[in-house]
Coordinates of C-alpha atoms and ligand atoms in Angstrom, one line a residue:
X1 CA -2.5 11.0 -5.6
X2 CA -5.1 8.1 -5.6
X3 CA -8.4 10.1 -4.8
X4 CA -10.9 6.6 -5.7
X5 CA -10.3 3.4 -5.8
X6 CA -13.6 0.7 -7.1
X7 CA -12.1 -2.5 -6.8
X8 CA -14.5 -5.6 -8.0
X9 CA -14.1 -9.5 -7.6
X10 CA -10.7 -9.3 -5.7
X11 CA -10.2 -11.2 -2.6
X12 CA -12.8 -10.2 0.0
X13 CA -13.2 -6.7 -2.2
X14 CA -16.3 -8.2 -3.9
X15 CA -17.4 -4.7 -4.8
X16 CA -15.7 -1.7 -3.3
X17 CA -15.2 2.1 -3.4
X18 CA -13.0 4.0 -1.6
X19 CA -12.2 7.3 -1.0
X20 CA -8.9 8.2 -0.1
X21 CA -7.3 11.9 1.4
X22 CA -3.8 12.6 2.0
X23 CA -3.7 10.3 4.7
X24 CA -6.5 7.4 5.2
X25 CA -6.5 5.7 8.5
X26 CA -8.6 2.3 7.8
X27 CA -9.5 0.2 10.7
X28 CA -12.1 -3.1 11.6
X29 CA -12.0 -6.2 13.1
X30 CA -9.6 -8.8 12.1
X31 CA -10.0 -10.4 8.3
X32 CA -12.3 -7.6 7.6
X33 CA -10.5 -6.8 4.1
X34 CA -7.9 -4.0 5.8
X35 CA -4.7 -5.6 4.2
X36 CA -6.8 -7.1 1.0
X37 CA -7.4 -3.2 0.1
X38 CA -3.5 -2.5 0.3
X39 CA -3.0 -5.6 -1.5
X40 CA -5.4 -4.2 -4.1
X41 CA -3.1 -1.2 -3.9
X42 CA 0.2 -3.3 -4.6
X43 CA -1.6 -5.2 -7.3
X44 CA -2.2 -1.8 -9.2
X45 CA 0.6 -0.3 -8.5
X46 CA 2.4 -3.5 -10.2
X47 CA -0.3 -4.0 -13.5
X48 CA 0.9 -0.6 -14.2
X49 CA 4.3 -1.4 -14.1
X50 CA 5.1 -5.0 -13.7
X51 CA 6.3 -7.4 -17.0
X52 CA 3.3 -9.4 -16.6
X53 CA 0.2 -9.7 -14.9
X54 CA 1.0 -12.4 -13.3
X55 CA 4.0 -11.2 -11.8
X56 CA 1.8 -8.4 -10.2
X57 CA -0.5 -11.1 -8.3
X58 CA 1.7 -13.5 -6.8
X59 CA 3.5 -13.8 -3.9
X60 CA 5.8 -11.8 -2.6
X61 CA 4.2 -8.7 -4.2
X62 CA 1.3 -9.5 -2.8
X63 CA -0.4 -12.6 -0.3
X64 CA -1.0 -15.6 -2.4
X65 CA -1.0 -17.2 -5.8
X66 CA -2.8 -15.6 -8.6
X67 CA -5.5 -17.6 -8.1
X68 CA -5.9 -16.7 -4.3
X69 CA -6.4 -12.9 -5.9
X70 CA -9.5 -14.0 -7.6
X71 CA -13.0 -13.3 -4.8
X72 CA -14.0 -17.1 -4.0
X73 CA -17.0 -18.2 -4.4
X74 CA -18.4 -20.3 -1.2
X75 CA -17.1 -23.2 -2.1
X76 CA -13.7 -22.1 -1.5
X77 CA -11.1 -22.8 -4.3
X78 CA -11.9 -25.9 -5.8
X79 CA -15.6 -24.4 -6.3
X80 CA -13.4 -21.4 -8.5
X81 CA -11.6 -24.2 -10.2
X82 CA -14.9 -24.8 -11.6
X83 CA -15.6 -22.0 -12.8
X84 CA -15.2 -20.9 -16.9
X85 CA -13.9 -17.8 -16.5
X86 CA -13.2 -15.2 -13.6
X87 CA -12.6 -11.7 -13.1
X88 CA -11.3 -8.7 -11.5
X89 CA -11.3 -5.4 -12.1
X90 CA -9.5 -2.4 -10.5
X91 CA -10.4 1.2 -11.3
X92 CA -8.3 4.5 -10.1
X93 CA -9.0 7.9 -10.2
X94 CA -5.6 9.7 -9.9
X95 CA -4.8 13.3 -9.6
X96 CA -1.8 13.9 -11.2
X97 CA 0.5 16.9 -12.2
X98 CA -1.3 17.5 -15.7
X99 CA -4.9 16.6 -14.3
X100 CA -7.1 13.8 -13.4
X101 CA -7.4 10.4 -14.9
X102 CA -9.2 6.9 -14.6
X103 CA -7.1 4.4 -14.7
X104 CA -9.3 1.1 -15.2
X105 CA -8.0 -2.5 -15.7
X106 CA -9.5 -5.8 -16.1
X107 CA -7.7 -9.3 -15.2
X108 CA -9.6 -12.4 -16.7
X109 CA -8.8 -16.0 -16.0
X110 CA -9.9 -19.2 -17.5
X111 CA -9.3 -20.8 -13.9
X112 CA -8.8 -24.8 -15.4
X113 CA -5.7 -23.4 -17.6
X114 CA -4.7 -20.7 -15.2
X115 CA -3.3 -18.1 -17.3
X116 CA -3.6 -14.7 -16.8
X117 CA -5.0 -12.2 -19.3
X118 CA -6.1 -8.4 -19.5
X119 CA -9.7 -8.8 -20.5
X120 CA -10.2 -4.7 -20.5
X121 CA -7.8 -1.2 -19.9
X122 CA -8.8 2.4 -20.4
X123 CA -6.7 5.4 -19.2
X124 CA -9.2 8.6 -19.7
X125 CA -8.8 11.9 -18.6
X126 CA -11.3 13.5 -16.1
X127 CA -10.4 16.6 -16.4
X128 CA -9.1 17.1 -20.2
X129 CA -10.8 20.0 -22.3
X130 CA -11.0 21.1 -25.7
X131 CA -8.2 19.5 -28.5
X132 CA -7.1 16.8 -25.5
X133 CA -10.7 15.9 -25.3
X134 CA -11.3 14.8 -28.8
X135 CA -8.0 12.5 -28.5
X136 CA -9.7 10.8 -25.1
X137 CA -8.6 7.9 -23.9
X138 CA -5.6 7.8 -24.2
X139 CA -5.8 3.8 -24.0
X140 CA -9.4 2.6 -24.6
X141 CA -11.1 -0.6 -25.9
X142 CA -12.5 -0.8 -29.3
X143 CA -14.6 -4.2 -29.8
X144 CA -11.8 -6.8 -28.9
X145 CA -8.9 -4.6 -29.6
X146 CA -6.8 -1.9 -27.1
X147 CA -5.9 0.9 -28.8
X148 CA -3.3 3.9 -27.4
X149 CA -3.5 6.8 -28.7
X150 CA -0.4 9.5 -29.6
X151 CA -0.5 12.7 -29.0
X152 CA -1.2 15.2 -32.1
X153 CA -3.7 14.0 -34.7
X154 CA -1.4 12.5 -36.9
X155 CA -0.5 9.1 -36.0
X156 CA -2.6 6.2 -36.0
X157 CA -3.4 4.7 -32.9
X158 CA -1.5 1.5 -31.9
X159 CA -3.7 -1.8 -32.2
X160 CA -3.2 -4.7 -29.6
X161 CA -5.8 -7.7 -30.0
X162 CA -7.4 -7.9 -26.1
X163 CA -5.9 -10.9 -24.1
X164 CA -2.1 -9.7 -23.5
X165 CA -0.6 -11.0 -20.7
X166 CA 0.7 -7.5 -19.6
X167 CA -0.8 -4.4 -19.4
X168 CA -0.7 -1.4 -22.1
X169 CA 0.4 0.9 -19.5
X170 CA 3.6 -1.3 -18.6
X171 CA 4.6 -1.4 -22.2
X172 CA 8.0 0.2 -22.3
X173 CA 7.3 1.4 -26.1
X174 CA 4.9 3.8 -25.4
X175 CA 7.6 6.5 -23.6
X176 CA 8.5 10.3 -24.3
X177 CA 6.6 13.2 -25.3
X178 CA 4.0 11.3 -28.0
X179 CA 2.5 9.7 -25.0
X180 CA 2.8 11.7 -21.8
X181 CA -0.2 10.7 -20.1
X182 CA 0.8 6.9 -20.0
X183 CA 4.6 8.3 -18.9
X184 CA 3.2 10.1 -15.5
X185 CA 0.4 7.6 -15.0
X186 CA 3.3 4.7 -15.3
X187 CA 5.3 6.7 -13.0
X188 CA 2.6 7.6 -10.7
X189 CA 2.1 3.9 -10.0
X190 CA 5.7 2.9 -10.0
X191 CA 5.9 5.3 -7.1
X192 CA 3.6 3.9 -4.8
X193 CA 5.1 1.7 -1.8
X194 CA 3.0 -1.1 0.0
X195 CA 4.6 -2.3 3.5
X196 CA 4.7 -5.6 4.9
X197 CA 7.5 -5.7 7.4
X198 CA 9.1 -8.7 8.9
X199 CA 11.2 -7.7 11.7
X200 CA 11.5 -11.3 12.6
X201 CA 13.7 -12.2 9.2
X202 CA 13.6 -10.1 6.6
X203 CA 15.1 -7.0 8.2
X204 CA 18.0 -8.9 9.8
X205 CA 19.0 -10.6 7.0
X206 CA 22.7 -9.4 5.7
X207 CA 22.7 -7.3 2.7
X208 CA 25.3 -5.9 0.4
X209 CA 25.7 -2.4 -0.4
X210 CA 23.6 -1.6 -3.8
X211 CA 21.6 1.7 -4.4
X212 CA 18.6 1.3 -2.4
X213 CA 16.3 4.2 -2.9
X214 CA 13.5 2.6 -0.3
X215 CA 13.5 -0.1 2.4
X216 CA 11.6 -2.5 0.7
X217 CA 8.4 -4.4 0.7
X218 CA 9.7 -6.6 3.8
X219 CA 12.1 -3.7 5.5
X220 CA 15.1 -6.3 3.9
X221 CA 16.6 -3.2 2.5
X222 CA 17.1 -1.1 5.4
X223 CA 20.8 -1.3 5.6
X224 CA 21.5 -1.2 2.3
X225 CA 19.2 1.6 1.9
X226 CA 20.7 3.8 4.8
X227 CA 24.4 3.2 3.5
X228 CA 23.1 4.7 1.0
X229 CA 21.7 7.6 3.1
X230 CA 25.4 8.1 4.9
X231 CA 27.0 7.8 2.2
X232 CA 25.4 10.5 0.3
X233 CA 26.7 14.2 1.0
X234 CA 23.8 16.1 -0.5
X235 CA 21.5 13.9 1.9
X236 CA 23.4 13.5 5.0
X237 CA 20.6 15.9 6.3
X238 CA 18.2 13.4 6.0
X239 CA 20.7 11.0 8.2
X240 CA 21.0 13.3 10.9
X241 CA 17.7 14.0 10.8
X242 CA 16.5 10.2 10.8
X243 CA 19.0 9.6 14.0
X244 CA 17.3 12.6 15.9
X245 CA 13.8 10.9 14.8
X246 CA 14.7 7.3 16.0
X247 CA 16.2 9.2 19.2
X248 CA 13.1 10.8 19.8
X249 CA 10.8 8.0 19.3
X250 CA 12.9 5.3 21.5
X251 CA 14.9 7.3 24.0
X252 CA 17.0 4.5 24.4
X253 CA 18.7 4.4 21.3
X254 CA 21.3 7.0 21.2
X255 CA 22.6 6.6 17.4
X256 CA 22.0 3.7 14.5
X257 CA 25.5 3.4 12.5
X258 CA 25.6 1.3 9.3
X259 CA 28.9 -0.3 8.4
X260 CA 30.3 -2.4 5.2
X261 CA 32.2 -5.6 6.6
X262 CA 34.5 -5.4 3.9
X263 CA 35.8 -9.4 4.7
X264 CA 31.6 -11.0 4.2
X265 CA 31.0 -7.7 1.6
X266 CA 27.8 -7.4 3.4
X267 CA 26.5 -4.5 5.9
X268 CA 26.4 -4.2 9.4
X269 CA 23.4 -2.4 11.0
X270 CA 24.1 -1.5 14.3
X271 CA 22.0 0.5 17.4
X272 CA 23.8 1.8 20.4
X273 CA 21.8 1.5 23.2
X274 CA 23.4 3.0 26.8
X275 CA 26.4 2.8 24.8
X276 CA 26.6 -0.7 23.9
X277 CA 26.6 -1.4 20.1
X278 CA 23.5 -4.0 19.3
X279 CA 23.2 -6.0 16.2
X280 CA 20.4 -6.3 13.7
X281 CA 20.6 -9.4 14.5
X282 CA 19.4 -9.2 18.2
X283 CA 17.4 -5.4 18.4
X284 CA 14.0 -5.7 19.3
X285 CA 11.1 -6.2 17.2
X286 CA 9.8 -2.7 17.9
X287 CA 12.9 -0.9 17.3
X288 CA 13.0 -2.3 13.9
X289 CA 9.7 -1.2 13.4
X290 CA 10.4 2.3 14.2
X291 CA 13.6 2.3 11.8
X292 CA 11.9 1.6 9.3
X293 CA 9.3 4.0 10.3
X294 CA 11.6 6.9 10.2
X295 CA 13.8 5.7 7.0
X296 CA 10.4 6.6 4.8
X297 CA 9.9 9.3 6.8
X298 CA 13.4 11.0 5.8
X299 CA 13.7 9.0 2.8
X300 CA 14.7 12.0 0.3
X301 CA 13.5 9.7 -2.5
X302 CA 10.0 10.0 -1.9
X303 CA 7.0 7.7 -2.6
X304 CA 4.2 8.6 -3.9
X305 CA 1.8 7.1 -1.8
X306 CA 2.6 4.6 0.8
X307 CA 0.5 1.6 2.2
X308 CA 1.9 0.6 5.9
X309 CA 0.2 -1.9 8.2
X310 CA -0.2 -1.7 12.0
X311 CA 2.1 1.3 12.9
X312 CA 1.7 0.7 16.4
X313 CA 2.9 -2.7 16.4
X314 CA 6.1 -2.8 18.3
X315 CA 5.6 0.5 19.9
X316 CA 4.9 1.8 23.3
X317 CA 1.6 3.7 23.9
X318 CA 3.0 6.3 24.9
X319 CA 4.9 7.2 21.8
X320 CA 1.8 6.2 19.6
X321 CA 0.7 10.1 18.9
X322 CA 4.9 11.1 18.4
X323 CA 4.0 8.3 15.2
X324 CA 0.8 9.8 14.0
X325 CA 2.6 13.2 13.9
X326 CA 4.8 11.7 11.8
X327 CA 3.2 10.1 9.4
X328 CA 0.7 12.9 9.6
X329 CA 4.1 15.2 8.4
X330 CA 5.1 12.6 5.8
X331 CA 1.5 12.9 4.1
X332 CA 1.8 16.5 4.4
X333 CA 4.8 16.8 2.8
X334 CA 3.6 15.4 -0.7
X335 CA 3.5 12.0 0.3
X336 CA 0.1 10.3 0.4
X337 CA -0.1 7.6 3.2
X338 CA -2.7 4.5 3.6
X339 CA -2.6 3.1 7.2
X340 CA -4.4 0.1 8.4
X341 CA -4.8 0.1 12.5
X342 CA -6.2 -2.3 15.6
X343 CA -4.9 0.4 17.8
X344 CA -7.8 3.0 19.4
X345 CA -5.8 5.1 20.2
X346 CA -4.4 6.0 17.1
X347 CA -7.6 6.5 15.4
X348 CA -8.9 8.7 18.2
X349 CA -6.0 10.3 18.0
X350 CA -6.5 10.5 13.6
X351 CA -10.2 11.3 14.6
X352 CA -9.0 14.5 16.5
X353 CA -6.5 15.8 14.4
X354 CA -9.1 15.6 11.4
X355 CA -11.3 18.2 13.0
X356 CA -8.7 20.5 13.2
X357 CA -8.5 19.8 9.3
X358 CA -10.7 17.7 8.0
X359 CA -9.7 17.8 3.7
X360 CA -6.0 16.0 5.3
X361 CA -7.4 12.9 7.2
X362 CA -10.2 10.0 6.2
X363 CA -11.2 7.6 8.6
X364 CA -12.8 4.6 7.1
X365 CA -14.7 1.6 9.4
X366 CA -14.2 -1.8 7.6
X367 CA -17.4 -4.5 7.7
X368 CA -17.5 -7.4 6.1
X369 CA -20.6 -9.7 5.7
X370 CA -21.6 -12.3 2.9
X371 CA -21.3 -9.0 0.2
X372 CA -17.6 -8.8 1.1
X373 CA -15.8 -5.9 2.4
X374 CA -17.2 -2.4 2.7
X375 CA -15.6 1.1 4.1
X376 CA -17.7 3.2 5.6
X377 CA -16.6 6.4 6.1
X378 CA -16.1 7.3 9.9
X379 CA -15.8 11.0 10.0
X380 CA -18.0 13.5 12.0
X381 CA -18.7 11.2 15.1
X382 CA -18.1 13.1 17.9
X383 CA -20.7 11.8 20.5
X384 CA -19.4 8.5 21.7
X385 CA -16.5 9.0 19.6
X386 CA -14.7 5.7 21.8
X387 CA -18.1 3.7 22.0
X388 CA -17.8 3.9 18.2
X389 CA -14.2 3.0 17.9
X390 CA -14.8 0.0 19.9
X391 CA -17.8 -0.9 17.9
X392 CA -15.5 -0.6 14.8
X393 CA -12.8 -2.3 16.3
X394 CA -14.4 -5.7 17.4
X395 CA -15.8 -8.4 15.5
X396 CA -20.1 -7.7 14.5
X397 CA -21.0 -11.5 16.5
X398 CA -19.5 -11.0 19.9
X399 CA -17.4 -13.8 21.2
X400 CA -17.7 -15.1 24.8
X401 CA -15.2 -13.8 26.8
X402 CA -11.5 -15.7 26.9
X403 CA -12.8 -16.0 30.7
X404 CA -16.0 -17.8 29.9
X405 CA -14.7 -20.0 27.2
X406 CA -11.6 -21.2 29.2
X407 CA -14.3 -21.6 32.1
X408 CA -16.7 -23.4 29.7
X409 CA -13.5 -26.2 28.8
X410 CA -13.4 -24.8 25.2
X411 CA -9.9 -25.5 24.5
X412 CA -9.4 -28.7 26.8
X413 CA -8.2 -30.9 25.4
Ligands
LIG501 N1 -9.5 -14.8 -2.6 C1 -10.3 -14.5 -1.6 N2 -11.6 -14.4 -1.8 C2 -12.5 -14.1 -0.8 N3 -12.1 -13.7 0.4 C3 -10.8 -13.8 0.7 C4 -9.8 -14.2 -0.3 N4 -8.6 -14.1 0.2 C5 -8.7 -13.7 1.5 N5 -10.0 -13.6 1.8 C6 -10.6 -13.2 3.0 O1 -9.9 -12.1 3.5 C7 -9.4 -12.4 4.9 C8 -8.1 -11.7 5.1 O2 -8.4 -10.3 5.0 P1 -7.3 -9.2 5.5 O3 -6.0 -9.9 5.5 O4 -7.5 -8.1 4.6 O5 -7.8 -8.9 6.9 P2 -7.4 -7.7 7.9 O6 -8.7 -6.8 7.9 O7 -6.2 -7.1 7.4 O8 -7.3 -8.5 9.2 P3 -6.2 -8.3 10.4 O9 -6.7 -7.2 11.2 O10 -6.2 -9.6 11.1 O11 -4.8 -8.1 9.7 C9 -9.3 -13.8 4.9 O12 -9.4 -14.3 6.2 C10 -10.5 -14.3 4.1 O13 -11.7 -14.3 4.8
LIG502 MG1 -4.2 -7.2 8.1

């Protein structure tokens, strides 16, 4: 589980911290920094287990180039372009199975050549005692060398001049029993699942059957990922369950069948709706939305932690506390969930549950002035509980009305 996260000199996350629970409902005005903290999410997620750094801050693993990863100075990006050198640095404390570590890393770029170097990585134990504390960290610096430690006292540690253009942790050599801290750290962060769904493409796209064990970044593995489902006997629970889900969320929708057209070799993903079998081609937005929404809710390969934007996009009011519940289930089943929201409802809704247990749910408030963005935590308010959801909601200078603008010729042309 990712319990802290200081992020420094990355998009709008000029200087961060943030405290996450099982499930962390984060919410503010728009370009406040919501999706740049789940970006900063993906981009650690991928240093740990990504080929190279660069791979882990570009487009389509995250929003941008590299370079766009980088906090801008005013001057926008040819102002960075002048700069010598630039930084960014991501720091996680994660509980895992054998106890807490930091995870720090450092990205360093010399923004004229444009390539892409680790400038600083430690992996140290919070929590190690005794023997295991003399062998802390496991990867530390030592002047302008990395060294990783193996477990037992006799090897030597492994020397890496600084300035690789991967990460230590990603290194595929340092696996099994001599280093088992990196091994559940690496898998930790390979397990962690950051969502930016495109109903409008991505998820009607054809695909061919291959062993999906998640949607995918952009939903584009649905199909493929609930043939695999189906096809499965030890998890055709999770199916059935999954149909009863989307059943319950859109009443509608009376079953979701995935088929192989053997002829293109590619799936067919279909919805039956008052008995009529819809494409993906032509199902609505929402219903997409809430596909997907139930696929990681049943998915028997389970994430570690999971970063999804907007869950009440494409879905009725009404049914917006049937998908807190769930996602309220899914963290409380192991999985640890990171949601960003415009939708008051849903965080009065988060707000209310939290009282009833307040260790499972964090509300964070997101600001952002000339400092960057900042999350403030949003947790015991229960006077003016809505006045302060709207506060948080809308943007700190208030705009004129639509009514007074279009009134005052704004947009004519
Ligand atoms: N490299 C960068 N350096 C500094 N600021 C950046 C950088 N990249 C993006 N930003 C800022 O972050 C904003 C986008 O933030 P983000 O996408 O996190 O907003 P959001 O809170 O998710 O908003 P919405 O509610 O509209 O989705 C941009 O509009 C820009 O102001
Ligand atoms: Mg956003």
């Amino acid at each position: 589980m990712l319990n802290r996260l200081h992020v420094t000199g990355f998009k709008s996350l000029r200087d961060a911290t943030v405290e996450f629970a099982p499930l962390t409902v984060v919410f503010g005005p728009n370009a406040a920094g919501k999706s740049n903290l789940l970006d900063a999410v993906q981009v650690l997620s991928l240093l740990g287990t990504a080929r190279t750094v660069a791979a882990a801050l570009e487009d389509p693993a995250v929003r941008g180039r590299p370079a766009e990863a980088f906090a801008l100075p005013a001057g926008g990006l040819a102002a960075w372009h002048q700069l010598a050198e630039a930084r960014l640095e991501l720091a996680a404390d994660l509980a895992l199975a054998s106890g807490d570590y930091r995870y720090r890393v450092e990205v360093g770029v010399e923004p004229a050549a444009g390539q892409l170097r680790v400038t600083d990585e430690r992996l140290t134990s919070l929590t190690a005692r005794g023997e295991s504390k003399r062998l802390a960290p496991r990867i530390g610096r030592d002047g302008d060398h990395l060294r990783v430690r193996q477990r037992g006292s006799g090897g030597h540690p492994y020397q890496e001049q600084l300035g690789l253009g991967h990460t230590l942790l990603s290194d595929g050599r340092f696996a099994g029993d001599q280093y088992p801290e990196i091994v559940e750290t690496r898998a930790e962060l390979a397990a962690w699942r950051v969502y930016y769904l495109d109903p409008r493409t991505a998820m009607r796209q054809p695909a061919p059957p291959r062993e999906a064990d998640d949607i995918g970044p952009l939903g584009a593995d649905l199909a493929p990922f609930l043939n695999r489902l189906q096809a499965a006997p030890e998890h055709g629970r999770c199916y059935q369950r999954l149909q009863e889900l989307v059943r319950y969320l859109i009443p509608a929708v009376s079953a979701v069948q995935v088929e192989l057209d053997q002829r293109r070799g590619v799936l067919d993903l279909t919805v039956v709706e008052g008995g009529v079998e819809y494409s993906s081609r032509v199902v609505s937005e929402g219903t997409l939305r809430v596909l997907a929404l139930c696929a990681l809710a049943v998915n028997p390969w389970r994430a570690q932690l999971v970063g999804y934007e907007e869950p009440e996009n494409g879905v009725h009011p009404r049914r917006l506390e049937q998908i807190a519940n769930l996602l309220l289930d899914v963290a409380e089943s192991g999985t640890q969930v990171i949601l960003t929201t415009h939708s008051p409802l849903l965080v009065r809704h988060f707000a209310e549950a939290r009282r009833q247990d307040p260790d499972q749910i964090r509300l964070l408030a997101v600001h952002r002035d000339r400092q960057g963005t900042s999350f403030e935590p949003f947790d015991d308010r229960d006077l003016f509980l809505d006045a302060d959801i709207d506060d948080s909601l809308s943007e700190p200078l208030a705009a004129p009305r639509l009514e007074t603008a279009l009134a005052r010729g704004w947009f004519d042309a």
